[in-house]
Coordinates of C-alpha atoms in Angstrom, one line a residue:
M1 CA 181.4 86.1 129.4
P2 CA 180.4 89.6 130.6
P3 CA 182.5 91.7 132.3
H4 CA 180.4 91.3 135.7
A5 CA 180.7 87.4 135.4
Y6 CA 184.2 86.8 136.0
L7 CA 184.5 86.3 139.7
D8 CA 182.6 87.3 142.8
G9 CA 184.1 89.6 145.5
P10 CA 185.6 86.6 147.7
A11 CA 187.3 84.8 144.7
L12 CA 188.3 88.1 143.4
R13 CA 190.1 89.1 146.7
A14 CA 191.9 85.5 147.2
L15 CA 193.4 86.0 143.6
T16 CA 194.5 89.6 144.3
S17 CA 196.2 88.5 147.7
A18 CA 197.9 85.5 145.9
G19 CA 199.6 87.9 143.6
H20 CA 197.3 87.6 140.5
P21 CA 196.2 91.1 139.6
P22 CA 192.3 90.9 138.6
F23 CA 191.6 90.7 135.0
V24 CA 190.3 94.0 133.4
P25 CA 188.5 93.6 130.1
P26 CA 189.3 96.0 127.6
A27 CA 187.1 99.1 126.8
V28 CA 184.2 98.1 124.5
D29 CA 181.7 100.0 122.9
P30 CA 178.5 98.7 124.0
A31 CA 177.0 99.2 120.5
D32 CA 179.2 96.4 119.3
K33 CA 178.1 94.0 122.2
P34 CA 175.0 91.8 122.5
R35 CA 173.0 91.8 125.6
D36 CA 174.1 89.3 128.2
R37 CA 172.3 86.0 128.2
I38 CA 170.9 84.5 131.6
W39 CA 173.5 81.6 131.5
E40 CA 176.3 84.0 131.2
L41 CA 175.6 85.7 134.4
A42 CA 176.9 85.1 137.5
E43 CA 175.1 82.2 139.5
N44 CA 174.3 84.3 142.6
L45 CA 172.2 86.7 140.3
H46 CA 169.9 84.0 139.1
C47 CA 167.9 83.7 142.3
S48 CA 166.9 87.5 142.2
I49 CA 166.2 87.6 138.6
V50 CA 163.8 84.5 138.4
G51 CA 162.1 85.9 141.8
T52 CA 161.7 89.5 140.6
C53 CA 161.1 89.2 136.7
L54 CA 159.5 86.0 136.1
T55 CA 155.9 85.1 137.2
N56 CA 154.7 81.9 138.9
A57 CA 152.4 81.2 135.8
E58 CA 155.6 81.7 133.4
A59 CA 157.6 79.6 135.4
R60 CA 155.2 76.7 135.2
A61 CA 154.7 77.1 131.8
I62 CA 158.4 76.7 131.2
L63 CA 158.7 73.5 133.2
A64 CA 155.4 72.2 130.9
K65 CA 157.2 72.9 127.5
L66 CA 160.2 71.1 129.0
G67 CA 158.5 68.2 129.8
R68 CA 157.8 68.0 133.3
P69 CA 154.6 66.2 134.5
D70 CA 154.3 67.8 137.8
A71 CA 154.8 71.6 136.5
R72 CA 150.9 72.4 137.4
T73 CA 151.4 70.8 141.0
I74 CA 154.6 71.4 142.1
S75 CA 155.1 73.8 145.1
E76 CA 156.0 77.5 144.6
H77 CA 159.2 76.9 146.4
R78 CA 160.1 73.8 144.5
L79 CA 159.2 75.7 141.4
H80 CA 161.5 78.7 142.2
G81 CA 164.5 76.6 142.7
E82 CA 164.0 74.5 139.6
I83 CA 163.9 77.7 137.6
V84 CA 167.0 79.0 139.0
Q85 CA 169.0 75.7 138.5
I86 CA 167.8 75.7 134.7
A87 CA 169.0 79.6 134.4
G88 CA 172.6 78.2 134.3
R89 CA 172.1 75.5 131.8
K90 CA 172.2 76.8 128.3
D91 CA 170.9 73.8 126.6
G92 CA 168.8 72.7 129.6
G93 CA 165.9 75.2 129.5
A94 CA 167.9 78.6 129.8
R95 CA 167.3 79.5 126.3
L96 CA 163.5 79.1 126.6
L97 CA 163.7 81.3 130.1
Q98 CA 165.9 84.0 128.0
K99 CA 163.0 84.0 125.5
T100 CA 160.4 84.4 128.2
L101 CA 162.0 87.4 130.1
D102 CA 162.7 89.2 126.8
R103 CA 159.4 88.8 125.7
R104 CA 157.8 89.8 128.8
H105 CA 160.1 92.7 129.6
E106 CA 160.5 94.1 125.7
R107 CA 159.3 97.6 126.4
E108 CA 162.1 98.3 129.1
I109 CA 164.6 96.4 127.1
E110 CA 164.2 98.8 124.2
R111 CA 164.0 101.7 126.6
F112 CA 167.4 100.8 128.2
D113 CA 169.0 100.3 124.7
E114 CA 169.1 104.0 124.3
A115 CA 171.8 104.3 127.1
R116 CA 175.3 104.0 125.9
T117 CA 177.3 104.2 129.3
A118 CA 177.2 102.5 132.7
D119 CA 176.4 106.0 134.1
A120 CA 173.4 106.2 131.6
V121 CA 172.1 102.9 132.7
R122 CA 172.4 103.8 136.3
A123 CA 170.4 107.1 135.7
L124 CA 167.6 105.0 133.7
W125 CA 167.5 102.5 136.6
R126 CA 167.1 105.4 139.4
V127 CA 164.0 106.5 137.3
Y128 CA 162.5 103.2 137.2
L129 CA 163.2 102.4 140.9
E130 CA 161.4 105.6 141.7
R131 CA 158.6 104.8 140.0
G132 CA 158.3 101.3 141.8
E133 CA 158.5 99.7 138.3
I134 CA 161.1 97.1 139.3
P135 CA 161.1 93.7 137.2
G136 CA 161.5 94.9 133.7
A137 CA 164.2 97.8 134.8
Y138 CA 166.1 94.9 136.7
W139 CA 166.4 92.6 133.8
A140 CA 167.3 95.1 131.2
A141 CA 169.8 96.8 133.5
I142 CA 171.4 93.7 134.4
T143 CA 171.8 92.4 131.1
H144 CA 172.6 95.7 129.3
P145 CA 176.3 95.7 127.3
A146 CA 177.3 98.8 129.3
T147 CA 176.6 97.4 132.9
D148 CA 179.7 96.7 134.7
W149 CA 180.0 94.7 137.8
P150 CA 179.9 97.7 140.3
L151 CA 176.7 98.7 138.9
V152 CA 175.6 95.3 139.1
Q153 CA 176.3 95.0 142.7
D154 CA 174.4 98.4 143.5
I155 CA 171.3 97.3 141.5
F156 CA 171.1 93.8 143.0
G157 CA 171.9 95.3 146.5
E158 CA 168.9 97.6 146.0
V159 CA 166.3 95.0 144.9
H160 CA 167.4 92.7 147.7
M161 CA 166.9 95.4 150.4
L162 CA 163.4 96.2 148.5
S163 CA 162.5 92.6 148.8
H164 CA 163.4 92.8 152.7
L165 CA 161.4 96.1 153.1
V166 CA 158.3 94.7 151.2
G167 CA 158.4 91.5 153.3
Q168 CA 158.6 93.5 156.7
S169 CA 155.6 95.7 155.4
N170 CA 153.4 92.6 154.6
R171 CA 154.4 90.7 158.0
A172 CA 153.4 93.7 160.0
D173 CA 149.9 93.8 158.1
I174 CA 149.5 90.2 158.6
R175 CA 150.3 90.4 162.0
R176 CA 148.0 93.4 162.7
L177 CA 144.9 91.3 160.8
R178 CA 145.5 88.2 162.8
Q179 CA 145.5 90.1 166.2
L180 CA 142.4 92.0 165.3
E181 CA 141.0 88.6 164.2
E182 CA 142.0 87.2 167.8
D183 CA 140.1 90.5 169.2
L184 CA 137.1 89.7 167.3
D185 CA 136.8 86.2 168.5
R186 CA 137.4 87.0 171.9
R187 CA 134.7 89.8 171.9
E188 CA 132.2 87.4 170.1
E189 CA 132.6 84.9 173.1
I190 CA 132.1 87.4 175.6
I191 CA 129.0 88.8 173.8
A192 CA 127.6 85.3 173.4
A193 CA 128.0 84.4 176.9
R194 CA 126.5 87.9 178.2
D195 CA 123.3 87.0 175.8
E196 CA 123.1 83.6 177.3
R197 CA 123.3 85.4 180.8
I198 CA 120.5 87.9 179.9
M199 CA 118.3 85.1 178.2
T200 CA 118.8 83.3 181.9
L201 CA 117.6 86.2 183.8
M202 CA 114.6 86.8 181.4
R203 CA 113.5 83.3 182.0
E204 CA 113.9 83.9 185.8
R205 CA 112.0 87.0 185.5
D206 CA 109.2 85.6 183.8
E207 CA 109.1 82.6 186.4
L208 CA 109.0 85.2 189.2
G209 CA 106.4 87.0 187.5
R210 CA 104.2 83.8 187.3
R211 CA 105.1 83.0 190.8
T212 CA 103.8 86.5 192.0
R213 CA 100.8 86.2 190.2
A214 CA 100.2 82.9 191.7
I215 CA 100.6 84.2 195.3
E216 CA 98.3 87.3 194.4
T217 CA 95.6 84.6 193.3
E218 CA 96.0 82.5 196.4
R219 CA 95.7 85.9 198.5
P220 CA 92.5 86.0 200.7
I221 CA 89.9 88.8 200.0
P222 CA 90.3 91.1 203.2
S223 CA 87.1 90.9 205.5
T224 CA 85.0 93.8 206.4
T225 CA 85.9 93.1 210.0
S226 CA 89.2 94.4 211.8
I227 CA 90.5 90.9 212.4
E228 CA 93.3 89.8 209.8
P229 CA 93.3 86.2 209.0
P230 CA 97.0 84.6 210.5
S231 CA 97.9 83.2 207.2
T232 CA 97.6 86.7 205.3
R233 CA 100.6 88.2 207.0
G234 CA 102.9 85.3 205.8
L235 CA 101.7 85.7 202.1
E236 CA 102.4 89.6 202.3
V237 CA 105.9 88.8 203.6
R238 CA 106.4 86.4 200.7
L239 CA 105.0 88.7 198.2
A240 CA 107.3 91.6 199.4
R241 CA 110.3 89.3 199.1
E242 CA 109.4 88.0 195.6
T243 CA 108.6 91.4 194.6
A244 CA 112.3 92.9 195.9
H245 CA 113.8 89.9 193.9
A246 CA 112.0 90.6 190.6
A247 CA 113.1 94.4 191.1
A248 CA 116.8 93.5 191.7
L249 CA 116.4 91.0 188.5
E250 CA 115.3 93.9 186.7
E251 CA 118.1 96.0 187.6
R252 CA 120.6 93.3 186.8
L253 CA 119.1 92.8 183.5
A254 CA 119.3 96.7 182.7
V255 CA 122.8 96.5 183.7
L256 CA 123.7 93.5 181.5
S257 CA 121.7 95.0 178.5
G258 CA 123.8 98.1 178.7
A259 CA 127.0 96.3 178.8
A260 CA 126.0 93.9 175.7
E261 CA 125.1 97.3 174.0
R262 CA 128.5 98.7 174.7
L263 CA 130.2 95.4 173.3
S264 CA 128.2 95.4 170.2
A265 CA 129.3 99.0 169.6
D266 CA 132.9 98.1 170.2
L267 CA 132.5 95.1 168.0
A268 CA 131.0 97.1 165.3
A269 CA 134.1 99.4 165.8
E270 CA 136.6 96.9 165.5
I271 CA 134.7 95.1 162.4
A272 CA 135.1 98.6 160.9
R273 CA 138.6 99.3 161.7
R274 CA 139.5 95.8 160.4
S275 CA 137.7 96.3 156.9
A276 CA 139.7 99.6 157.0
V277 CA 143.0 97.7 157.4
E278 CA 141.9 95.0 154.9
G279 CA 141.3 97.5 152.6
E280 CA 144.6 99.3 152.8
L281 CA 146.4 96.2 152.6
A282 CA 144.8 95.2 149.5
A283 CA 145.6 98.7 148.0
L284 CA 149.1 98.4 149.2
E285 CA 149.5 94.8 147.5
A286 CA 147.9 96.1 144.3
A287 CA 150.5 99.1 144.2
L288 CA 153.3 96.5 144.6
D289 CA 152.1 94.0 142.2
V290 CA 153.4 95.0 138.7
P291 CA 151.3 94.3 136.0
S292 CA 152.5 92.5 133.0
T293 CA 154.2 94.3 130.2
D294 CA 153.6 91.8 127.4
T295 CA 151.4 94.6 126.0
H296 CA 152.5 98.0 124.4
D297 CA 149.5 99.9 125.7
D298 CA 150.9 103.0 127.5
Q299 CA 147.7 103.6 129.4
A300 CA 148.5 101.3 132.3
S301 CA 146.1 100.9 135.1
G302 CA 146.4 102.9 138.2
R303 CA 147.3 106.4 136.6
L304 CA 145.8 109.4 137.7
D305 CA 146.0 111.1 134.5
G306 CA 146.4 114.9 135.9
R307 CA 143.8 114.4 138.4
I308 CA 144.4 116.9 141.4
I309 CA 144.3 115.8 145.0
L310 CA 143.9 117.9 147.9
Y311 CA 145.5 116.5 151.2
V312 CA 144.6 118.4 154.3
G313 CA 146.5 117.8 157.7
G314 CA 148.8 114.7 158.3
R315 CA 152.6 114.9 159.0
Q316 CA 154.5 117.2 156.7
R317 CA 157.5 114.4 156.4
Q318 CA 154.8 111.9 155.3
V319 CA 153.3 114.4 152.5
A320 CA 156.8 114.3 150.7
N321 CA 156.0 110.4 150.0
L322 CA 152.3 111.1 149.2
R323 CA 153.4 113.4 146.5
R324 CA 155.9 111.0 145.0
F325 CA 153.2 108.4 144.9
V326 CA 150.7 110.9 143.1
E327 CA 153.2 112.5 140.5
A328 CA 154.7 109.1 139.6
R329 CA 151.0 108.0 138.6
G330 CA 150.7 111.1 136.8
G331 CA 148.7 113.2 139.3
R332 CA 149.2 116.2 141.3
L333 CA 149.2 116.7 145.0
L334 CA 147.9 120.0 146.8
N335 CA 148.7 120.1 150.6
H336 CA 147.3 122.4 153.4
D337 CA 148.8 121.6 156.9
G338 CA 145.1 122.1 158.7
G339 CA 145.9 125.6 159.9
I340 CA 149.0 125.2 161.7
E341 CA 150.6 127.6 159.5
D342 CA 148.4 127.8 156.4
N343 CA 145.4 130.1 156.9
L344 CA 142.1 128.0 156.6
C345 CA 140.6 130.5 154.3
L346 CA 142.8 129.1 151.6
L347 CA 141.1 126.0 151.7
A348 CA 138.1 127.1 149.4
G349 CA 140.6 127.9 146.7
L350 CA 142.4 124.7 147.0
V351 CA 139.1 123.0 146.8
G352 CA 138.0 124.5 143.8
Q353 CA 141.3 123.2 142.1
A354 CA 141.0 119.6 143.4
D355 CA 139.2 116.5 142.0
L356 CA 139.4 114.6 145.3
A357 CA 139.8 116.1 149.1
V358 CA 141.4 113.8 151.6
F359 CA 142.2 114.1 155.1
P360 CA 143.4 111.9 158.1
V361 CA 140.9 111.7 160.8
S362 CA 143.6 111.1 163.3
C363 CA 145.8 113.9 162.5
V364 CA 143.7 117.0 161.6
S365 CA 142.2 119.4 163.7
H366 CA 138.2 119.5 164.1
E367 CA 137.8 123.0 162.9
A368 CA 140.0 122.1 159.7
S369 CA 137.8 118.9 158.9
L370 CA 134.5 121.1 159.3
H371 CA 135.9 123.9 156.9
L372 CA 137.0 121.1 154.5
K373 CA 133.4 119.7 154.5
R374 CA 131.6 122.8 154.0
Y375 CA 133.9 124.0 151.2
C376 CA 133.5 120.4 149.6
E377 CA 129.6 120.4 149.7
A378 CA 129.5 123.8 148.4
Q379 CA 131.4 123.1 145.3
A380 CA 130.2 119.5 144.9
K381 CA 133.5 118.0 145.4
P382 CA 134.2 114.7 146.8
F383 CA 136.1 114.4 149.9
H384 CA 137.4 111.2 151.9
P385 CA 138.3 110.9 155.8
V386 CA 141.1 108.2 155.9
R387 CA 142.0 106.2 159.2
S388 CA 145.4 107.3 159.5
A389 CA 148.2 109.6 158.1
S390 CA 149.9 106.5 156.6
L391 CA 150.7 105.8 152.8
A392 CA 148.5 102.8 152.9
S393 CA 145.4 104.7 154.0
F394 CA 145.9 107.3 151.3
M395 CA 146.5 104.6 148.6
H396 CA 143.1 102.9 149.8
V397 CA 141.1 105.9 148.8
V398 CA 143.2 107.1 145.7
M399 CA 143.8 103.9 144.0
P400 CA 140.0 103.6 143.1
L401 CA 140.0 107.0 141.7
A402 CA 143.1 106.1 139.6
N403 CA 141.2 102.8 138.2
S404 CA 138.3 104.9 137.4
P405 CA 137.7 106.4 133.8

């Protein structure tokens, strides 16, 4: 049994308080020990391993091989629970689960086999954690012969908190999208009501014009004498009243048409913002979705392969995150603060080095953006304005560049 599978924290403290010292296994060379099997690990690790290191498609394939008729229709929540139960049963499917995980994360296992101590495993785990390559590294580190219980607790805690952070980010994006959808629905209802009102006023205007023409047709031709027929005065008053009414309707129609145009412009802006948010969310989900490592191809998707990106403006505390993101994908990030401390004359040289220029429209000066556009157009370099200074907006522009030849 592995050293980190003996007892959890509460049980260990209970034995110690009862006068029984905890068992400390003798030092063993990791090279002489096999990797831990999933049924040998503490049961409280099974849930995180299944949820982090195994895809739903692989889980359903395991249930199908075990003869479960509902393997393709079972809900994802029940599917997760079934696989977690199987993980603790050596002869009840855990062997098949072990083979699936080993085959899926073979490359990471081979990389971690080079570590000989717990400190070496921890250092290698840190490298994979910084790159965001969690599933394979988690399985390889947890089952490594040199991994002790304190290291297991640290790794498990980091993966557990990372799942919370990802969940919070996704929930915030989903709430923002739902709010945008509700705002768009309300605006569409207002515009539909305004359009209906405008059509009603136009019909009233047409009817008023018809009535005005009828009155003018009924109006008698003035005689050459100075005596005016008694009925003419009434028609004149009626015509003046109808003309004033028509003028008022025309004025109201102009006001409502202007309001409708403003609402249409607001709706177009909301649709554009929603499209930008959806694109940023898709880029964020694509970055968090770690691809399968069954293949040994080192040319993974999402690599920048030495491309240089110039980022102008933004918040300096966020630039470090952007630089880590770019460098983790094999690229290089150049930064110019937009003229706060850096001279704008330096932009021309930076544009000459870059493959792509990016600037957040909400966090850069107007002068800096004009200089950047002029330099990029002069040197035929692509430049992209992004909605905000967030990592998601940056990823939405950079990820297509990483996926291009």
